[in-house]
Amino acid sequence: MALYVLVLGSAAGGGFPQWNCGCRNCAAVRAKVSGLLPRTQDSVAVSADRRRWFLLNASPDIGKQIRDNPQLWPRSLRDSPISGVVLTNGDLDHVLGLLHLRESQPLSVYATARVRSGLERNVFLRTLQRFDGQLRWQTLELERTCELQTAAGVPCGVHVTPVAVPGKPPLHLAADCEPALEDNVALRVRTTSSGVLTYASAVADAKAALPQLQGSAALLMDGTFWSEAELPDMGIAMGPARSMAHQPVGGPEGSLAALNKIDAARRIYTHLNNTNPMLDPDSAQYERVVSAGWEVARDGLKLTVE
Amino acid sequence: MALYVLVLGSAAGGGFPQWNCGCRNCAAVRAKVSGLLPRTQDSVAVSADRRRWFLLNASPDIGKQIRDNPQLWPRSLRDSPISGVVLTNGDLDHVLGLLHLRESQPLSVYATARVRSGLERNVFLRTLQRFDGQLRWQTLELERTCELQTAAGVPCGVHVTPVAVPGKPPLHLAADCEPALEDNVALRVRTTSSGVLTYASAVADAKAALPQLQGSAALLMDGTFWSEAELPDMGIAMGPARSMAHQPVGGPEGSLAALNKIDAARRIYTHLNNTNPMLDPDSAQYERVVSAGWEVARDGLKLTVE
């Protein structure tokens, strides 16, 4: 049984273009310059049967993502093929979409205890808890494989193993929250007979995470920034990539070098920030990545992991 | 000086189509049946100078709304023509978009003390408060006119008077929050020399609200449901319209009858629920509304209030 994968969104927080950004990339994509594709914020849908889907992260752009993917459309009066959501961290660009999945639809939500406790500090969440059984929390434990289930407890043939990778707590919790292993996980996803999809869209240190990423039929990897000083170099008053817990792709210290010999049949960068030059297929950086055997994710990309 | 108005979104909570709804309207709009237009969730942009815009409510669909309206695109590296947001209540479909307006952009947010206190029960809000001056709260007081200002305190020529209209606290606060006048306001909006736009997208009792709606050059009015039992009649396990604090449009007890003699040059129904038959221009209900001198809002509608 294969694992079916839809890349719903391939941009980092803010999307591409970003609402308040007039950088070269954003201006070009608004002007519909050829080759540059708009991208919504990072989220992936997985399924073993193509009837019941689980989202890996719930992006603020989930409305558009559902509209653009008929696999996720309802088949009856009140219905959704979306059975649940698996969260990899508590960043707003990964969790805000949960609050779109209201309208009394039962939902399984998988998260580490840490990520869940951050979410529960928001009274907005009650909109998903209007009746018993609407929101079924399920705890992700590091290194422990679980088979994803619907809110009604029906197993769906998708097996997930959360593994800790270097990251950080979400910005809005940084003030009163010491970093912990459970802040940020990658997911190893498979059916009983498929290869492994490794979804690792936030990784602060690829070399340290390497054992967690090995042996993948497909790897969706953090490609947020090309360079360490990408934002300050453009005149944007933000810190370096590492201050946001994203290792850049390029350079001798980048993830492309660190993952040079990784065992992964398909290697795909995703979670691309609007400023990343890799977004332009005419750029030298895009060429560098592709000639090293990597792909650059785009919204709508479909994978079948056999 | 005229008041410029952009209807960014004209649907009720959930949008049209709604992610988990397969009703006749939703199925038809997904199938691109002629005449039915997709609609994002209720939000309006207003400006006196067409350079600085204020949003009346911040919808979960704000990402698409900004992409679809070039007036709201940045003009430099980090910039937005969106100077602030005025909230009419704390419903998720009116406030969730605030959390899209991050990325360190200063913003004025106008709300009653009541609506603000509900928002502050969400730690997510801290993402808008990463530095002094990023979020400038301004308190809306009933019946008190204020001139909207940017986060830097620059007045923008748009004058707003919040007026209480019958409504309710948001669903996620209903459990521990007694209803109060400040839960739900309509906004009377003008420049020093224009007529008045009255924006009243949630009104539980149009007859009671009539004095607050009179004398408008343009009225954007709650058109959520056509009939009181619209959802239960379709087999959807939800209460009647009034349980959601929306007076239906049709019937002898509806808002169309109650506002029969209202003094308003343009009368426009908005905040349309996906189930409302008025969404179909071939319906008898649409015909009824239009022949009574009303319009049905659509996304992208522009008004100039002289």
Tab-separated table of C-alpha atoms in Angstrom, chain B residues 33 49 59 65 94 102 125 128 132 148 177 182 216 220 225 231 247 264-265 281 294 301:
chain	number	residue	atom	x	y	z
B	33	VAL	CA	-22.122	26.677	-11.946
B	49	ASP	CA	-6.905	58.996	0.424
B	59	SER	CA	-11.039	37.771	8.121
B	65	GLN	CA	-8.087	39.217	0.073
B	94	HIS	CA	-13.738	38.757	12.185
B	102	ARG	CA	2.502	39.856	11.693
B	125	LEU	CA	-1.576	37.828	20.145
B	128	LEU	CA	1.802	41.279	17.150
B	132	ASP	CA	7.076	48.623	21.492
B	148	LEU	CA	-8.594	56.618	12.592
B	177	CYS	CA	-18.982	35.755	29.571
B	182	GLU	CA	-19.981	46.213	23.749
B	216	SER	CA	-26.706	56.121	5.438
B	220	LEU	CA	-23.762	47.024	4.487
B	225	PHE	CA	-29.468	33.659	6.594
B	231	LEU	CA	-29.703	25.105	8.748
B	247	GLN	CA	-31.933	37.949	12.133
B	264	ALA	CA	-30.283	54.576	3.008
B	265	ALA	CA	-29.354	55.396	-0.581
B	281	PRO	CA	-29.015	35.062	-8.722
B	294	TRP	CA	-31.355	45.946	-2.168
B	301	LEU	CA	-17.403	45.344	-4.898
